[in-house]
mmCIF file of C-alpha atoms and ligand atoms in Angstrom:
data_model
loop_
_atom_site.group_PDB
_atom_site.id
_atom_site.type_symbol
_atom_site.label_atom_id
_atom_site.label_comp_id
_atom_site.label_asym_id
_atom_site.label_seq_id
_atom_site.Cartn_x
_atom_site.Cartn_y
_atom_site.Cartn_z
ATOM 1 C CA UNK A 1 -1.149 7.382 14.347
ATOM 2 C CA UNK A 2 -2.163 3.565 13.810
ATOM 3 C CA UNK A 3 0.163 0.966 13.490
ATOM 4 C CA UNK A 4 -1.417 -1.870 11.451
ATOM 5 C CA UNK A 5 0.019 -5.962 11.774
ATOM 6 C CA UNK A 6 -2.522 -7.986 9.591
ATOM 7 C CA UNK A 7 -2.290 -11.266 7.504
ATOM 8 C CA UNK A 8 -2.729 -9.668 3.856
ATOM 9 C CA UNK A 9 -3.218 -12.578 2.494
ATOM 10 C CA UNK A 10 -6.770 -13.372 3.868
ATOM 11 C CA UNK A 11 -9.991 -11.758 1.774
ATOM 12 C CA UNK A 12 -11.891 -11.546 5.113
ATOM 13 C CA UNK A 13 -8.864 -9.802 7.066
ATOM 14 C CA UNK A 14 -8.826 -7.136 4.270
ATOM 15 C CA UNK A 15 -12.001 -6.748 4.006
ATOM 16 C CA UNK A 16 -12.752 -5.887 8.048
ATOM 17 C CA UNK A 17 -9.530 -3.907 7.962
ATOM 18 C CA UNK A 18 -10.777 -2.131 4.748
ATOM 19 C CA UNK A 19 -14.184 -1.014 6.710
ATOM 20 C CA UNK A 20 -12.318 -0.825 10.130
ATOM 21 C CA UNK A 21 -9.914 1.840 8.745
ATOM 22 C CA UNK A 22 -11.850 4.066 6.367
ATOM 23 C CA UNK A 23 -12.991 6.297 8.295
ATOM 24 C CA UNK A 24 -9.625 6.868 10.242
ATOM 25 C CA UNK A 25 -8.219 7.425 7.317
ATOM 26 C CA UNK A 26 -10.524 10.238 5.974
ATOM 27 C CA UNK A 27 -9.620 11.838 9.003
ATOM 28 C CA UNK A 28 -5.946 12.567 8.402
ATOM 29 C CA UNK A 29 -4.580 9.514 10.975
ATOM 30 C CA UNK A 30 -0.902 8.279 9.098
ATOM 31 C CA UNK A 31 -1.001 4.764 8.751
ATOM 32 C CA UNK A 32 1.964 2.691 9.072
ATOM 33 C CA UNK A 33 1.877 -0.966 7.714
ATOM 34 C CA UNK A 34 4.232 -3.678 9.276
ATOM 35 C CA UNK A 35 4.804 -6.365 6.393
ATOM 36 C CA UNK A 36 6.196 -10.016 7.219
ATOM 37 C CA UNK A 37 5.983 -10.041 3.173
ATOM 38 C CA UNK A 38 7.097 -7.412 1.674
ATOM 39 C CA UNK A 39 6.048 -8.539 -1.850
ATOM 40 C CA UNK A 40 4.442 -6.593 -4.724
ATOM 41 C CA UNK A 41 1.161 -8.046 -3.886
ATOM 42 C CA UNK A 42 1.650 -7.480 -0.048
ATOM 43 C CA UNK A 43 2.385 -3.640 -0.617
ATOM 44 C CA UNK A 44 -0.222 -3.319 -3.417
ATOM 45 C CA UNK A 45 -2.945 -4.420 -0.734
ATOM 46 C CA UNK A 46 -1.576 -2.096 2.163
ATOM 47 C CA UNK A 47 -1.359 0.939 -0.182
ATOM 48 C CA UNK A 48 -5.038 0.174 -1.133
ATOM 49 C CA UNK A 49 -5.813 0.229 2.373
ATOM 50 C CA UNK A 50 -4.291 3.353 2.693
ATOM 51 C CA UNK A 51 -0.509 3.158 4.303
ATOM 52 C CA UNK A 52 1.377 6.266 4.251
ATOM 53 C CA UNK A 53 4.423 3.903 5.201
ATOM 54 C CA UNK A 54 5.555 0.200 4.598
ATOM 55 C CA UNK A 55 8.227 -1.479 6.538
ATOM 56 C CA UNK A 56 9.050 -5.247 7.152
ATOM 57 C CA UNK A 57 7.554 -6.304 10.489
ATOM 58 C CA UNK A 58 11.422 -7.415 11.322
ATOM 59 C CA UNK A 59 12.581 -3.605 11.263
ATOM 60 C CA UNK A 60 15.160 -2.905 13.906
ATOM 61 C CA UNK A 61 13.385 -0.955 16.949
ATOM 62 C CA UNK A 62 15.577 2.333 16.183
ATOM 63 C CA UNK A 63 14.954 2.680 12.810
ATOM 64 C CA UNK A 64 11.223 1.971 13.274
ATOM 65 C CA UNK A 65 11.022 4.765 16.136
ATOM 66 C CA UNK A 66 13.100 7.045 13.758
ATOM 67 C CA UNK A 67 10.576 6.620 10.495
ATOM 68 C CA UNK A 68 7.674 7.170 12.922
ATOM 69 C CA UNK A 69 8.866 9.931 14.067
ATOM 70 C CA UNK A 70 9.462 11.707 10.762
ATOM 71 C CA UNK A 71 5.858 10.556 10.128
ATOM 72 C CA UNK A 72 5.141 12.178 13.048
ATOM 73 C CA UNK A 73 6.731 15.450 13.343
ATOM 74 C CA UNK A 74 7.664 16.030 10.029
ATOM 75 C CA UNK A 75 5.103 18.997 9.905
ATOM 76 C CA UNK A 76 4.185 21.399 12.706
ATOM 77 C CA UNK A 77 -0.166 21.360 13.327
ATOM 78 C CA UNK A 78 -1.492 24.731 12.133
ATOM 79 C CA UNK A 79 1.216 25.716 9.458
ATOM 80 C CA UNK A 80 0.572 26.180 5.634
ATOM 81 C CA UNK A 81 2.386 22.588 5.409
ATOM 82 C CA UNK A 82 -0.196 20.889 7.554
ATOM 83 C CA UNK A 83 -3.198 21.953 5.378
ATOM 84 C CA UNK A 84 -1.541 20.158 2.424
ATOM 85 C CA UNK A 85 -0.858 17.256 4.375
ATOM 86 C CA UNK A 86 -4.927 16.967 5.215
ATOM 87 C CA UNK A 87 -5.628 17.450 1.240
ATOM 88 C CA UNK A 88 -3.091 14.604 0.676
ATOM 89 C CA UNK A 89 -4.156 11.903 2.996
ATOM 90 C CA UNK A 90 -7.872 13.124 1.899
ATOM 91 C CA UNK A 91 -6.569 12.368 -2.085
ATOM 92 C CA UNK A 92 -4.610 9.477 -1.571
ATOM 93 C CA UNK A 93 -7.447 7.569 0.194
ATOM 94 C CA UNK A 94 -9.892 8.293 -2.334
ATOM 95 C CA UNK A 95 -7.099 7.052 -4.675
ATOM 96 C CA UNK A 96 -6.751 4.100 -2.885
ATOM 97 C CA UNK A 97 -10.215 3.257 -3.134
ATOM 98 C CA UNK A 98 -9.824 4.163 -6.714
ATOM 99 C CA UNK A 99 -6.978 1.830 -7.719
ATOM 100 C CA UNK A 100 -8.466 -0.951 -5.415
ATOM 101 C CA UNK A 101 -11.084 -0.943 -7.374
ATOM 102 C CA UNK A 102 -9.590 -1.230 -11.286
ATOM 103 C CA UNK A 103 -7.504 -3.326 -9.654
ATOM 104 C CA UNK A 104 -10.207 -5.401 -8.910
ATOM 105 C CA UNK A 105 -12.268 -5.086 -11.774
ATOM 106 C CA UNK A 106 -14.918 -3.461 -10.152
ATOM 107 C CA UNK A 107 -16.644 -0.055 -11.223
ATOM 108 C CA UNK A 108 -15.102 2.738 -10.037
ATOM 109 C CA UNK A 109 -15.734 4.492 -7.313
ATOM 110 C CA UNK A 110 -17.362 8.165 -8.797
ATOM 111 C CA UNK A 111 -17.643 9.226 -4.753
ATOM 112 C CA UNK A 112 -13.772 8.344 -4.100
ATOM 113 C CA UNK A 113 -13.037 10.334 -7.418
ATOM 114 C CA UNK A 114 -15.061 12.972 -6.070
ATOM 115 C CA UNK A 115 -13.010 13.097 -2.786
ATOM 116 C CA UNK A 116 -9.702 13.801 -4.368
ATOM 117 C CA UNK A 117 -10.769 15.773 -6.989
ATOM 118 C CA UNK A 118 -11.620 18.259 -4.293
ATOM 119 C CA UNK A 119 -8.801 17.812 -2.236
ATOM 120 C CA UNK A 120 -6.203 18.045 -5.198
ATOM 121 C CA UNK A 121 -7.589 21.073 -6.011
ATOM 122 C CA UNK A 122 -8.200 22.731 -2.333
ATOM 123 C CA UNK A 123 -4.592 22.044 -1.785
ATOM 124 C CA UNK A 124 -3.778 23.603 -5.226
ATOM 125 C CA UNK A 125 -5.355 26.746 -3.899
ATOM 126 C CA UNK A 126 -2.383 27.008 -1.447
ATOM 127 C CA UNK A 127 -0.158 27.503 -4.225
ATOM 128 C CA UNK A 128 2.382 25.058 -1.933
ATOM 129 C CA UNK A 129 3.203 22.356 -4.972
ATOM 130 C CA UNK A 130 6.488 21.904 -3.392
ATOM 131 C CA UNK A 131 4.522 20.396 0.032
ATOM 132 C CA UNK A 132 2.304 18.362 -2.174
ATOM 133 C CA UNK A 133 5.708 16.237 -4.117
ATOM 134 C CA UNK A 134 7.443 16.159 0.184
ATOM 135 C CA UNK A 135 4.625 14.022 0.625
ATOM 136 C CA UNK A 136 4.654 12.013 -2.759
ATOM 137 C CA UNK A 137 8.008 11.016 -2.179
ATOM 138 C CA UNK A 138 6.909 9.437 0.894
ATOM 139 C CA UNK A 139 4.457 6.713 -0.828
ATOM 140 C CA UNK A 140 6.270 3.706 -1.235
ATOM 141 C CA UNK A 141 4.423 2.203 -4.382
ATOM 142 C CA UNK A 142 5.401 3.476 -7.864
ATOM 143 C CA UNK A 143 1.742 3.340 -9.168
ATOM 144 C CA UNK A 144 0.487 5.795 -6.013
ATOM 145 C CA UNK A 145 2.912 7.792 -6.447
ATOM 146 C CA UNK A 146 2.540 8.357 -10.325
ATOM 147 C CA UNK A 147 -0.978 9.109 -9.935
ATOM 148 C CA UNK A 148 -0.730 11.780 -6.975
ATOM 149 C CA UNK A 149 2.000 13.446 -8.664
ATOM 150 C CA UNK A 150 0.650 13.546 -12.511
ATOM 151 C CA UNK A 151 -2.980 14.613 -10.568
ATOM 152 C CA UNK A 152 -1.067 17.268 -8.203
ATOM 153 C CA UNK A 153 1.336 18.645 -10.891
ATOM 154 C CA UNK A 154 -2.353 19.030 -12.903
ATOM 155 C CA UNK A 155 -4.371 20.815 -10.291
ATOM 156 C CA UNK A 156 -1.438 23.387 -9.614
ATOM 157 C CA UNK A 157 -1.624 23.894 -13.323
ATOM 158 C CA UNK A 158 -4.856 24.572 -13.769
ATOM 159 C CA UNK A 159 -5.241 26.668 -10.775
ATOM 160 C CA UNK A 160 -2.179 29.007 -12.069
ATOM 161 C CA UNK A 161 -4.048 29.305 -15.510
ATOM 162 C CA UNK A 162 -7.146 30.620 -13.891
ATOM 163 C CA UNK A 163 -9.484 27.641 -15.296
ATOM 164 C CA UNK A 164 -13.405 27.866 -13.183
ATOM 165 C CA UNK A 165 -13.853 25.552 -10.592
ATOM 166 C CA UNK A 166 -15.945 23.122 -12.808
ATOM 167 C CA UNK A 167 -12.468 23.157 -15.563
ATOM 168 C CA UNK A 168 -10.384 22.750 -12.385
ATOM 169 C CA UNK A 169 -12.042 19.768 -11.435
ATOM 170 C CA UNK A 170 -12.273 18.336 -15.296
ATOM 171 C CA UNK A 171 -7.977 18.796 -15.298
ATOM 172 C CA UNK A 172 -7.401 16.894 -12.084
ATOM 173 C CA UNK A 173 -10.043 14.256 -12.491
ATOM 174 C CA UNK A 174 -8.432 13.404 -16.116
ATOM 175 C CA UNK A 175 -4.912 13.674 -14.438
ATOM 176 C CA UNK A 176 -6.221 11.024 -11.826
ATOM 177 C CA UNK A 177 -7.403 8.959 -14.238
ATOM 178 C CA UNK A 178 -5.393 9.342 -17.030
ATOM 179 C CA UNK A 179 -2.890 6.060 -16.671
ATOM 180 C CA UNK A 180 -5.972 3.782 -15.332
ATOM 181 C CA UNK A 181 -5.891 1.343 -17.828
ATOM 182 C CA UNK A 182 -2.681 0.054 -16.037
ATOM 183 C CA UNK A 183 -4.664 -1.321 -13.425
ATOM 184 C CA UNK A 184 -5.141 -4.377 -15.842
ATOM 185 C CA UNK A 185 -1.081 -4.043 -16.985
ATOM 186 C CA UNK A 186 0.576 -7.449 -15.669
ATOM 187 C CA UNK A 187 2.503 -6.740 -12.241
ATOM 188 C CA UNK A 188 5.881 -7.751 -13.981
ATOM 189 C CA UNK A 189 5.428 -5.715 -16.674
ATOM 190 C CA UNK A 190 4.349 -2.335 -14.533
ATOM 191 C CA UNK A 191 6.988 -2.920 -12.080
ATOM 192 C CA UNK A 192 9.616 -4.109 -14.153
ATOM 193 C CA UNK A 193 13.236 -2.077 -13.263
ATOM 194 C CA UNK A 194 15.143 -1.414 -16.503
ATOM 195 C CA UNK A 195 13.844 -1.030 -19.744
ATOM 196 C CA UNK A 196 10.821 -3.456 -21.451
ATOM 197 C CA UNK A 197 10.919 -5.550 -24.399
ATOM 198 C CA UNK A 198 9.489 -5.450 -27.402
ATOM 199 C CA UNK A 199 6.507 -7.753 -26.249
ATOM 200 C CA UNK A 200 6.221 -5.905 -23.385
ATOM 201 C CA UNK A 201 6.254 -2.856 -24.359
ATOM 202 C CA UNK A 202 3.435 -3.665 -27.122
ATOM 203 C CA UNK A 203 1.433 -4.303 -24.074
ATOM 204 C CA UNK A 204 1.829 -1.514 -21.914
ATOM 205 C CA UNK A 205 1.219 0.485 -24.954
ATOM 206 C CA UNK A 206 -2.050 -0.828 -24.305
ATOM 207 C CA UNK A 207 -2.735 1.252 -21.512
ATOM 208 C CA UNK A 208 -4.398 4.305 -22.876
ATOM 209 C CA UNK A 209 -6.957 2.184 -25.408
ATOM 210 C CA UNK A 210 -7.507 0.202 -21.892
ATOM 211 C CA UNK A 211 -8.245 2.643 -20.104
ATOM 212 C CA UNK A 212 -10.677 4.465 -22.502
ATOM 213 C CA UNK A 213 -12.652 1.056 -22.933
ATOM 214 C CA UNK A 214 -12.894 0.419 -18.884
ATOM 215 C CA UNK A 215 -14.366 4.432 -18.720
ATOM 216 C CA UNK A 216 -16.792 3.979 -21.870
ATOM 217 C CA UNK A 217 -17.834 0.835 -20.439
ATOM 218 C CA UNK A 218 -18.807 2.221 -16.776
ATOM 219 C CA UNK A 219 -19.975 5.530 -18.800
ATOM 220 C CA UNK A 220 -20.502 8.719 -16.580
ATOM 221 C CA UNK A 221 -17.398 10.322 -17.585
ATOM 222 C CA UNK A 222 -16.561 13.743 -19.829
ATOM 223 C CA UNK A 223 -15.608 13.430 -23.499
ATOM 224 C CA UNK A 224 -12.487 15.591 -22.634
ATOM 225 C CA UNK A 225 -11.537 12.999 -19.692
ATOM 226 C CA UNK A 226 -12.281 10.283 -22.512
ATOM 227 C CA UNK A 227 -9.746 11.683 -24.698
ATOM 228 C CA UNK A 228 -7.503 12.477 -21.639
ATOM 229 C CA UNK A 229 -7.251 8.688 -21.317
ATOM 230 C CA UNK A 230 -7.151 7.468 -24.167
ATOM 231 C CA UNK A 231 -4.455 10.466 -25.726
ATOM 232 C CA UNK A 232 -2.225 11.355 -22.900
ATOM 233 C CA UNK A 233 0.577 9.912 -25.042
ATOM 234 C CA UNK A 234 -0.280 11.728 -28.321
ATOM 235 C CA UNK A 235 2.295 14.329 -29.468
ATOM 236 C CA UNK A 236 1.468 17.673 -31.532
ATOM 237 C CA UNK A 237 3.702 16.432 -34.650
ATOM 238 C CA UNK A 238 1.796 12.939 -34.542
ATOM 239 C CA UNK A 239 4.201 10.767 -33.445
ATOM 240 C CA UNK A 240 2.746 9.533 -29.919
ATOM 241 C CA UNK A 241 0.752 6.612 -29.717
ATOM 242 C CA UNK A 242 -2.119 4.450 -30.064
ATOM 243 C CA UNK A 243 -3.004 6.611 -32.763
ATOM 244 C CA UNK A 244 -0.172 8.875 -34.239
ATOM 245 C CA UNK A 245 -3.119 11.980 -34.296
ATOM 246 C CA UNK A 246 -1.790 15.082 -34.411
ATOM 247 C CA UNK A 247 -2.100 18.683 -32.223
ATOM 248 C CA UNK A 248 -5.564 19.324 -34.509
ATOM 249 C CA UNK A 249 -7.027 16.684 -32.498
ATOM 250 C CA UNK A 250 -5.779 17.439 -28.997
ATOM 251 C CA UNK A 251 -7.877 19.345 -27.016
ATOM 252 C CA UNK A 252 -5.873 21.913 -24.193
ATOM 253 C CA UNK A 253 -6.558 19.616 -21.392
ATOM 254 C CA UNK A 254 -4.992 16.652 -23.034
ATOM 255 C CA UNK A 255 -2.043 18.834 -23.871
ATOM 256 C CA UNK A 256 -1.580 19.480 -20.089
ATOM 257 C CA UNK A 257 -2.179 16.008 -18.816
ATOM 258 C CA UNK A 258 1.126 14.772 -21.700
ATOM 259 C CA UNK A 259 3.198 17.739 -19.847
ATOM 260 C CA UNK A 260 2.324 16.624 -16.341
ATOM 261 C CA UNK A 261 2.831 13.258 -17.262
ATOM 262 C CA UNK A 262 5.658 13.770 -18.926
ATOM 263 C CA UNK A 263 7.546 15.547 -16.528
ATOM 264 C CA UNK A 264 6.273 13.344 -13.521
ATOM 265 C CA UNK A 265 7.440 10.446 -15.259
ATOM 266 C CA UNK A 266 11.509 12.233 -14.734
ATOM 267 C CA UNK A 267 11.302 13.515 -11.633
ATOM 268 C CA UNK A 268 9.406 10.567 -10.001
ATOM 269 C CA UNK A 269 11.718 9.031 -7.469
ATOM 270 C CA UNK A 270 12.551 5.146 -7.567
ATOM 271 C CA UNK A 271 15.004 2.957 -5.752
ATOM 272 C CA UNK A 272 17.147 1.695 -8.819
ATOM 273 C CA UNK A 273 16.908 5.425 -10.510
ATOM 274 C CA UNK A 274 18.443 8.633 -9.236
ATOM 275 C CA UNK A 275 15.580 11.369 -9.273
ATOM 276 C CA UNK A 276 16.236 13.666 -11.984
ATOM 277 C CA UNK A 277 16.327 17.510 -11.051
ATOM 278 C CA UNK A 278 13.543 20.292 -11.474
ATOM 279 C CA UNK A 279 15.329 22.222 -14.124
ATOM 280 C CA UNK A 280 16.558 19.340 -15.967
ATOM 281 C CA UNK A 281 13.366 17.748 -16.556
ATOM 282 C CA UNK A 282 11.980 20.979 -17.460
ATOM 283 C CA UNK A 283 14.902 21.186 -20.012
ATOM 284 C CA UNK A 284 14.058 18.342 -21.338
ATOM 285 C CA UNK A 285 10.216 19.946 -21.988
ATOM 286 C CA UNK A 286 11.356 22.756 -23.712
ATOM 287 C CA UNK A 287 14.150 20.175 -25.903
ATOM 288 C CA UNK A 288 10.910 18.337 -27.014
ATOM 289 C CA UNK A 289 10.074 21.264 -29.685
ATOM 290 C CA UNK A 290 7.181 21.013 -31.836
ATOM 291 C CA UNK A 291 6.074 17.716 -29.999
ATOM 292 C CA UNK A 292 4.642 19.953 -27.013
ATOM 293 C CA UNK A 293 2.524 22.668 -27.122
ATOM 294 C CA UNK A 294 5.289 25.257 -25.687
ATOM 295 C CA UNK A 295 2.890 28.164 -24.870
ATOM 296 C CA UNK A 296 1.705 25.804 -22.013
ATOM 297 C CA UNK A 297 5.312 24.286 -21.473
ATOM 298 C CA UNK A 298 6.495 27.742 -20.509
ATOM 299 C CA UNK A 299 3.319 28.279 -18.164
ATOM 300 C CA UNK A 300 3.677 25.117 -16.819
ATOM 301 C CA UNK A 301 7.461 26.394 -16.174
ATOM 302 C CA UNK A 302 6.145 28.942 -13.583
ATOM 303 C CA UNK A 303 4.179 26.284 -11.904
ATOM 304 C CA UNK A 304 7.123 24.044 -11.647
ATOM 305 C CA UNK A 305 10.147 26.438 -11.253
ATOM 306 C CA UNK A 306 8.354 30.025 -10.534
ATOM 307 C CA UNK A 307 10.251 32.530 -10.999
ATOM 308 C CA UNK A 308 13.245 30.878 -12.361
ATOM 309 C CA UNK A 309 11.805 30.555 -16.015
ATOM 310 C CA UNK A 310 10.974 34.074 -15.879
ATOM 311 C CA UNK A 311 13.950 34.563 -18.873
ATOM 312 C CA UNK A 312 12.708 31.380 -21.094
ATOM 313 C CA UNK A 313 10.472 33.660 -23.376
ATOM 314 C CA UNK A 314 8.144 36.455 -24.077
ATOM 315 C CA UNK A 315 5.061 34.814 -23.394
ATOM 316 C CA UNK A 316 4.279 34.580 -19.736
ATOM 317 C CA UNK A 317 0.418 33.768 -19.828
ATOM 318 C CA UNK A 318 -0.523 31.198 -22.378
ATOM 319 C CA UNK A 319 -4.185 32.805 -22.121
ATOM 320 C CA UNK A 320 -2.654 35.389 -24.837
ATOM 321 C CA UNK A 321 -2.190 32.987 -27.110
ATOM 322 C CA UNK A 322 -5.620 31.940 -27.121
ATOM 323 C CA UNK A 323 -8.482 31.515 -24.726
ATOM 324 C CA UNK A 324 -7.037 28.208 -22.904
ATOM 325 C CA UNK A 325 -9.559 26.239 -20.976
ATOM 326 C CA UNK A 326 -10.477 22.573 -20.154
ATOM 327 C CA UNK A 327 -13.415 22.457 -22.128
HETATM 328 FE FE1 FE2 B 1 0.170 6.665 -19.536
HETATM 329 FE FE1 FE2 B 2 1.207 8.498 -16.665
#
């Protein structure tokens, strides 16, 4: 474990600390980040330098000996668990680098995409989603968390349906990417508690058509990640947005990433929101109707709740509906 204590505030201090603590990182060490400032901007530039844990630098002894040691021993070395844990810390530094880097305006980073691509999907192969979302709740920052969740919930997904390796790796990389035009959303509107306003909403709105433009403009990306982006909040009957299209127009894999999403979005734990249960948020799937495509809501059931959806319907394997695949 390293314990971090740096001004966050300097370029230079971020930048040494950036190169000092990559490859510690890669290799599976927690990180731990004492913050004198614990503002938006302070935790935003520890996350991209790859905490696992923020705490204010004033935190009583006890309570800092207790957190590390749930850091710590949470998981026993060798066990199912542990593997997961190795996949996570491999996918949440390579989305670190990733968000550090829209953040920044710079292009991103196709190795760091790379890196969790392949790690969300080895730990998919463990079939263990429930070990993936213990260690999303444990990432402090909203926008982290989003994207590991959305990207793990996708790579279960697609390894349940039986996609190829190569479709595997299209479904997690769009899932990864899919909200990254709010890398250029203003910090008061993204972490705003409580509802938006009009104006506000009109402008994270913008997101998707953001996020399309910053991919088409670094180019190197699929057409079906392209539309991933820019249509993750399309609905089947047309009324999602930017563009009101309907389910002609969207592709399998963009019908996935809007379930993911969807259902990430209510069970995604936040301070001033009480996490809203499994079943409840798949409830709310299956109340969305014709919006949804609900041959893969009910397979997306079994990922989600196994065996407990087992009575929802007659169709337990989308793929008999039609060949479903990524591309
Ligand atoms: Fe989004
Ligand atoms: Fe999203």
């Amino acid at each position: 474990m390293f314990v971090v204590d740096l001004d966050l505030t300097n370029r230079d201090t971020i930048a040494a600390a950036r190169f000092a603590l990559a490859p510690h990182r890669r290799s599976g060490a927690p990180c731990l980040f004492l913050l004198r400032d614990m503002s938006p901007r302070a935790q935003i530039q520890a996350n991209a330098l790859g905490a696992k844990l923020l705490l204010p630098v004033d935190t009583p002894h006890p309570v800092l000996l207790d957190r590390v040691g749930m850091l710590l021993g949470r998981i026993d070395p060798g066990s199912p668990a542990a593997a997961v844990q190795q996949r996570f810390i491999a996918a949440s530094a390579g989305t670190a680098d990733l968000l550090d880097a829209a953040g920044a305006g710079r292009a991103l980073p196709v190795a760091a995409i790379g890196q969790s691509i392949e790690a969300l999907n080895r730990a998919a192969d463990g079939g263990n989603l429930g070990a993936w979302l213990d260690l999303v709740w444990q990432h402090d920052d909203a926008t982290y968390q989003h994207c590991l969740l959305v990207s793990g919930l996708a790579a279960a997904f697609a390894q349940r349906l039986g996609f190829s390796e190569a479709d595997r790796a299209q479904v997690a990389g769009a899932a990864l990417l899919h909200d990254i035009g709010k890398a250029r959303v203003p910090l008061d509107i993204l972490r705003k508690e409580g509802p938006l306003d009009p104006g506000q909403q009109a402008v994270m709105r913008r997101h998707p058509e953001i996020g399309y433009e910053l991919l088409v403009a670094q180019g190197g990306f699929t057409p079906l990640t392209l539309a991933a982006v820019l249509s993750h909040h399309e609905l089947l009957d047309g009324s999602g947005y930017p563009h009101g299209i309907g389910g002609d127009q969207l592709p399998d894999l963009v019908r996935m990433i809007t379930i993911c999403d969807i259902y990430g979005a209510l069970i995604e734990r936040r301070p001033y929101k009480p996490a809203m249960a499994p079943e409840d948020a798949f409830g709310i799937l299956v109340g969305m109707g014709d919006k949804l495509d609900m041959d893969l809501v009910r397979a997306f059931g079994e990922v989600v709740l196994g065996a407990a959806t087992a009575g929802l319907g007659t169709l337990s394997d989308p793929r008999a509906r039609k060949p479903v695949r990524a591309a």
